[in-house]
Short mmCIF file of C-alpha atoms (C1' of nucleotides) in Angstrom, two decimals:
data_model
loop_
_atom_site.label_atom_id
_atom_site.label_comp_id
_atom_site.label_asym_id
_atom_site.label_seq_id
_atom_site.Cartn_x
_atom_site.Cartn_y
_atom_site.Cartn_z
CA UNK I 2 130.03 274.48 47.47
CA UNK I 3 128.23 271.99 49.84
CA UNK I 4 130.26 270.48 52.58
CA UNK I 5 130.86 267.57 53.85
CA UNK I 6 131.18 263.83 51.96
CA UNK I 7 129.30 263.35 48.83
CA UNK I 8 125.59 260.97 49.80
CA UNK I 9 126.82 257.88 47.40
CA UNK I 10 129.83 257.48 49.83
CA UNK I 11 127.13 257.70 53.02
CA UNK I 12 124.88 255.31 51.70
CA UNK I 13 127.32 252.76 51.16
CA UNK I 14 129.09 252.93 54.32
CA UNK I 15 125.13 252.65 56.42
CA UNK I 16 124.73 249.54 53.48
CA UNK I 17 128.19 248.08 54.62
CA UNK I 18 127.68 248.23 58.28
CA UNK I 19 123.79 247.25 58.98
CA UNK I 20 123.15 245.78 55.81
CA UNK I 21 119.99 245.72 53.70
CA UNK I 22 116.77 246.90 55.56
CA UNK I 23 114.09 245.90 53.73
CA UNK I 24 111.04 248.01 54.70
CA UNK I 25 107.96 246.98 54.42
CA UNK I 26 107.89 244.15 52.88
CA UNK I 27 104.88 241.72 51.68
CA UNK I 28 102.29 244.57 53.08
CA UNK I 29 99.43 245.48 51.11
CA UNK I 30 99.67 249.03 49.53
CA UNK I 31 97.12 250.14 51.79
CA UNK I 32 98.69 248.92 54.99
CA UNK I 33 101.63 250.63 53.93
CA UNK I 34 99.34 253.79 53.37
CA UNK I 35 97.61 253.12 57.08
CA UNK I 36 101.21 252.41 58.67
CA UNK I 37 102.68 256.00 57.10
CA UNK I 38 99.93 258.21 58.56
CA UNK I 39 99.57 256.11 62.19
CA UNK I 40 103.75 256.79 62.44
CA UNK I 41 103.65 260.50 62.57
CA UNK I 42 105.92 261.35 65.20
CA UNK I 43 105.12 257.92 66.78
CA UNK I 44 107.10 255.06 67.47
CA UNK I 45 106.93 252.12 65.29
CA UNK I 46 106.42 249.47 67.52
CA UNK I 47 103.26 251.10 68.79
CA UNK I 48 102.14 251.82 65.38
CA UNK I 49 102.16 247.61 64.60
CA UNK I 50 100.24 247.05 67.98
CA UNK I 51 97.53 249.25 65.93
CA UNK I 52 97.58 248.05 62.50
CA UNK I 53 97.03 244.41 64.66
CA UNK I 54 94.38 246.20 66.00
CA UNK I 55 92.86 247.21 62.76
CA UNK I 56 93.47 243.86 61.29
CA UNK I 57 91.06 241.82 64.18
CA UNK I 58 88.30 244.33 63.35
CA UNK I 59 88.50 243.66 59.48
CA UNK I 60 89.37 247.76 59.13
CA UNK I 61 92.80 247.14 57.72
CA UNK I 62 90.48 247.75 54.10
CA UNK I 63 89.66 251.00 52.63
CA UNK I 64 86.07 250.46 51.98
CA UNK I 65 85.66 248.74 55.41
CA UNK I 66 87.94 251.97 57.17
CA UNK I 67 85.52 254.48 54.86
CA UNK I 68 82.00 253.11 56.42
CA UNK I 69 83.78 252.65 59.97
CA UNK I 70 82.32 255.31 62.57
CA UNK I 71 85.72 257.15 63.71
CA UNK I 72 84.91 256.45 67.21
CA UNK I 73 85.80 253.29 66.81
CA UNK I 74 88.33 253.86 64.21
CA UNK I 75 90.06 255.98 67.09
CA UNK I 76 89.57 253.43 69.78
CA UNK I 77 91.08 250.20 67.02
CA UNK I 78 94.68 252.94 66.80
CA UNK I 79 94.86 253.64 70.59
CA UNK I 80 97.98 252.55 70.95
CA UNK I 81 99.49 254.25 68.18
CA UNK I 82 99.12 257.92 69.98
CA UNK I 83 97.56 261.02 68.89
CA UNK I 84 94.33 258.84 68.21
CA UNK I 85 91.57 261.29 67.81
CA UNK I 86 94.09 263.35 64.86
CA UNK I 87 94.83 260.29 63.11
CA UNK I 88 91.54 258.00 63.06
CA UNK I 89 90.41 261.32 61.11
CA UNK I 90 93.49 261.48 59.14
CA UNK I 91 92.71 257.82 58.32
CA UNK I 92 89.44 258.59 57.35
CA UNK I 93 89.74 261.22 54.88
CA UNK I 94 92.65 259.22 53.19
CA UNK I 95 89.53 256.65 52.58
CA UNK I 96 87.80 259.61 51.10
CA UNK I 97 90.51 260.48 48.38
CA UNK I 98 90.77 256.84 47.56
CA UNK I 99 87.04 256.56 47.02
CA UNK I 100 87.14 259.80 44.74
CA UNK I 101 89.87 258.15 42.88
CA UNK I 102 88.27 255.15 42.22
CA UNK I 103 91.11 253.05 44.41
CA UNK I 104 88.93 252.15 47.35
CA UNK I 105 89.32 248.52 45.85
CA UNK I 106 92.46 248.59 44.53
CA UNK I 107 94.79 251.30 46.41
CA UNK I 108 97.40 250.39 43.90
CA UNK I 109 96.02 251.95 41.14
CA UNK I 110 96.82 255.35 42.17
CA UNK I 111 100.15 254.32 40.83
CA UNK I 112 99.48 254.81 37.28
CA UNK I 113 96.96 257.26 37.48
CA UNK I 114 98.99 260.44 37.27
CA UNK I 115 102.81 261.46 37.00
CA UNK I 116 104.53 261.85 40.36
CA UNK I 117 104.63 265.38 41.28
CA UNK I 118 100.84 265.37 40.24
CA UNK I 119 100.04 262.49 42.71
CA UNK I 120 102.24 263.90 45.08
CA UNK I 121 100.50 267.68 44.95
CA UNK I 122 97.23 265.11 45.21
CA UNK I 123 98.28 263.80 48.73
CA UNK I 124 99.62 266.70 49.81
CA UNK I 125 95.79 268.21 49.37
CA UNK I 126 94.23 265.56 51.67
CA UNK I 127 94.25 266.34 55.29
CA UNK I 128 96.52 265.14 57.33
CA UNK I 129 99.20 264.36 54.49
CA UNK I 130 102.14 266.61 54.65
CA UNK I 131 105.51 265.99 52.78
CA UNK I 132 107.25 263.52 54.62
CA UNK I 133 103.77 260.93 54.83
CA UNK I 134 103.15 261.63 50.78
CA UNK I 135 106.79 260.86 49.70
CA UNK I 136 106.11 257.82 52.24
CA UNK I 137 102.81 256.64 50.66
CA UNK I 138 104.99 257.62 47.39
CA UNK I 139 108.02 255.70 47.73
CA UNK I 140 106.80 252.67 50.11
CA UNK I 141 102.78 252.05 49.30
CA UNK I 142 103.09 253.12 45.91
CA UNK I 143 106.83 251.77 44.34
CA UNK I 144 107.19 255.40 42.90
CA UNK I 145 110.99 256.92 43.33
CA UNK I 146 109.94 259.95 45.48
CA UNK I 147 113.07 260.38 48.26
CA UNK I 148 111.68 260.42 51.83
CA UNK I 149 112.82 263.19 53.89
CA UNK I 150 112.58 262.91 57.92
CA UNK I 151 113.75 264.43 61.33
CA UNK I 152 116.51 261.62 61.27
CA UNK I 153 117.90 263.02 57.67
CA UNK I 154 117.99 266.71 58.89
CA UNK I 155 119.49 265.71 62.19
CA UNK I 156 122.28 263.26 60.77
CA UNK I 157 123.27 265.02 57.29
CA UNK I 158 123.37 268.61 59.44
CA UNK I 159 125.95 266.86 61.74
CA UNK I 160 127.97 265.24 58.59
CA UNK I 161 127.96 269.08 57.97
CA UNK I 162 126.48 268.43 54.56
CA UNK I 163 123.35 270.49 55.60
CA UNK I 164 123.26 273.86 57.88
CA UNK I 165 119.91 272.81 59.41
CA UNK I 166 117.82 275.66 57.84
CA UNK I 167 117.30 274.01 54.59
CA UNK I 168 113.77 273.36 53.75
CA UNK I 169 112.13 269.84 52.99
CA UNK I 170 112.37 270.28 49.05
CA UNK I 171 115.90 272.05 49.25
CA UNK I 172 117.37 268.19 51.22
CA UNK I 173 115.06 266.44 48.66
CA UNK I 174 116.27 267.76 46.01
CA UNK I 175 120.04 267.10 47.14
CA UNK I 176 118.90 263.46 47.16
CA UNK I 177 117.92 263.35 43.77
CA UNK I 178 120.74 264.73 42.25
CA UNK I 179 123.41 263.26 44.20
CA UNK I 180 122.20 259.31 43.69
CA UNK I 181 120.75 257.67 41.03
CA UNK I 182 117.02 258.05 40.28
CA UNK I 183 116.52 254.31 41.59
CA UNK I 184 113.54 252.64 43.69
CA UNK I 185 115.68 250.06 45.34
CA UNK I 186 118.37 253.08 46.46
CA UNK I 187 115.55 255.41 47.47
CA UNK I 188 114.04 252.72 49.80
CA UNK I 189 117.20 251.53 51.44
CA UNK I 190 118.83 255.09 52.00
CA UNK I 191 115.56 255.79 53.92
CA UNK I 192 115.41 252.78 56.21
CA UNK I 193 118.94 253.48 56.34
CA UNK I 194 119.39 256.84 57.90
CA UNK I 195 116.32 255.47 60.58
CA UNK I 196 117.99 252.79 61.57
CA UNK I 197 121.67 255.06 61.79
CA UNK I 198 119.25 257.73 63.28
CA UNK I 199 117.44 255.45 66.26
CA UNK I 200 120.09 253.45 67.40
CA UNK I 201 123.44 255.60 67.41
CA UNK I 202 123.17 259.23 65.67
CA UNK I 203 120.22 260.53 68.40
CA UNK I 204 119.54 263.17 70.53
CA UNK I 205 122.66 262.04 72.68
CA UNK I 206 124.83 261.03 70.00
CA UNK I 207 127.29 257.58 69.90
CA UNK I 208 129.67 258.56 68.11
CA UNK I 209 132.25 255.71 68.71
CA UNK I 210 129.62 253.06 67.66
CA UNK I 211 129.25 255.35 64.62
CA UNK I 212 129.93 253.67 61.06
CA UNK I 213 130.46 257.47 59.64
CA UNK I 214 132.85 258.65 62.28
CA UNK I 215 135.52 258.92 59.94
CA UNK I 216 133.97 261.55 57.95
CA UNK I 217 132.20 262.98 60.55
CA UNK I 218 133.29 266.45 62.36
CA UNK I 219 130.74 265.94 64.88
CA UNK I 220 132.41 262.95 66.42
CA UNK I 221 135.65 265.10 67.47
CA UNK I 222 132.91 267.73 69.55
CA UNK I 223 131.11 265.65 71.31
CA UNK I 224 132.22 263.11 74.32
CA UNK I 225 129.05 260.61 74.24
"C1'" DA Q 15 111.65 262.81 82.09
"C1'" DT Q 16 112.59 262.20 77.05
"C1'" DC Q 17 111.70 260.49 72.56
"C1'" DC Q 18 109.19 258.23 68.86
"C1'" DT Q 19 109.96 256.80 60.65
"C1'" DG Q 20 104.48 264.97 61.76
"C1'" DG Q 21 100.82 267.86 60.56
"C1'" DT Q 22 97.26 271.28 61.48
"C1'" DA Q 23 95.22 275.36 63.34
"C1'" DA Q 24 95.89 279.47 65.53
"C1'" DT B 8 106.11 280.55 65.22
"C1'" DT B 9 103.86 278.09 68.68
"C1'" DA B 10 100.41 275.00 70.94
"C1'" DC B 11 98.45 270.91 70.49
"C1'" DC B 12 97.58 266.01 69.92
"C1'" DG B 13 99.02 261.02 73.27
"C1'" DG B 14 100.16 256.18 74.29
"C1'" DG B 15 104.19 253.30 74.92
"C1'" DA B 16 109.14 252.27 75.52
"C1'" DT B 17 113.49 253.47 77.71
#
DNA sequence: ATCCTGGTAA
DNA sequence: TTACCGGGAT
C-alpha cells in the first residue's frame, strides 16, 4: 500500500537521537498565537527578536495589538520579515478574538467549539491557512490537531512514505491514523521533524549524520 | 546566493 | 499556477 517504514518507528528513532523538544513552553496562548503567524516562511530566531519587540511596547496583548495603529504594529515585527502582510495578519487575528469574546482570555477558544469547527473558524480569518491553524491548534490551544509543514513533505517524501503530490489533509490524515490520537505525541513529532528537517534532512541533504539512514532509500542516492 | 516552523491575490 | 511579500543568518 504506502511505502516506506510505518511513522511510530520514525518518531521514535528522531525521540531517541535528539531527545524531547519541548516547544513552546511557559508562553502565553496568545504569544504562541503571535509567534505562529510572525513564522510564516520565516526563520525563528528572527521571529523572537519580534515578539521582544512586541513585548517592550506592551503589544504582546490582544486588546493592546487590536487598538494598536498597524504602522506601528509593522514597524514593532520588522525583523520578523514580510512586515506589512503580517502586522495585518496580526491584526485581524485580534479581530476574531474580539468577536469571540477571547480578547481577554485567548484560551477560551479552547472550549468553545469542537476541533474541526474551530479549525474551519481560523481557517476563515485572513492570513490563517492550514499549517498556522493546526499551529494555533496544537501549540496555543493544547488541542490534538497534527501540524503539517514544508519539513514533513520534504522528509517523509524522501523516507518514500509520501510521493510529494499529496495534499495537506491527505499527510494529515496519515498522521492521525498511524499514531495515537495524543497531545504530548502530536507536539513532539512536530518539533521533531523541524529539528531533523533544519539541521540534517535540508535542501542539501546529510545523510551520514542522519538518525533514519537505515530506513532511508534516499541516503544510498545522494553523496552529501 | 540560498533558506527560513506560508498565505493571499491575481 | 505564479508573483509577491522581506529581514536576518549562513
Amino acid at each position: 500500500m504506502n511505502g516506506g517504514p510505518a511513522l511510530p518507528q520514525i518518531y521514535e528513532r528522531l525521540l531517541a537521537h535528539f531527545g524531547s523538544q519541548h516547544w513552546w513552553p511557559g508562553d502565553t496562548p496568545f504569544e504562541v498565537m503571535v509567534g505562529a503567524v510572525l513564522t510564516q516562511n520565516t526563520a525563528w530566531t528572527n521571529v523572537e527578536k519580534a515578539i521582544l519587540r512586541l513585548r517592550e511596547r506592551g503589544l504582546l496583548d490582544a486588546s493592546a495589538m487590536l487598538a494598536a495603529p498597524i504602522e506601528i504594529l509593522a514597524e514593532s515585527i520588522r525583523p520578523a520579515g514580510y512586515y506589512n502582510v503580517k502586522a495585518r495578519r496580526l491584526h485581524a487575528l485580534c479581530a476574531f478574538l474580539a468577536e469571540q469574546g477571547a480578547l481577554s482570555d485567548p484560551y477560551r477558544l479552547r472550549t468553545a467549539a469542537d476541533i474541526p469547527t474551530l479549525r474551519q473558524q481560523l481557517l476563515a480569518v485572513h492570513g490563517i491557512g492550514e499549517e498556522t491553524a493546526d499551529s494555533i491548534l496544537l501549540y496555543a490551544l493544547d488541542l490534538p490537531s497534527f501540524v503539517v509543514d514544508a519539513y514533513t513533505r520534504r522528509i517523509f517524501t524522501r523516507l518514500g512514505v509520501f510521493t510529494g503530490n499529496e495534499s495537506y489533509a491527505a499527510i494529515q490524515a496519515r498522521f492521525r491514523d498511524q499514531m495515537p490520537e495524543d497531545l504530548a505525541c502530536y507536539n513532539e513529532y512536530h518539533a521533531l521533524i523541524v529539528m531533523l528537517g533544519k539541521s540534517i534532512c535540508r535542501p542539501g541533504p546529510r545523510c551520514t549524520l542522519c538518525p533514519l539512514r537505515e530506513t532511508c532509500g534516499h541516503a544510498d542516492r545522494v553523496s552529501d
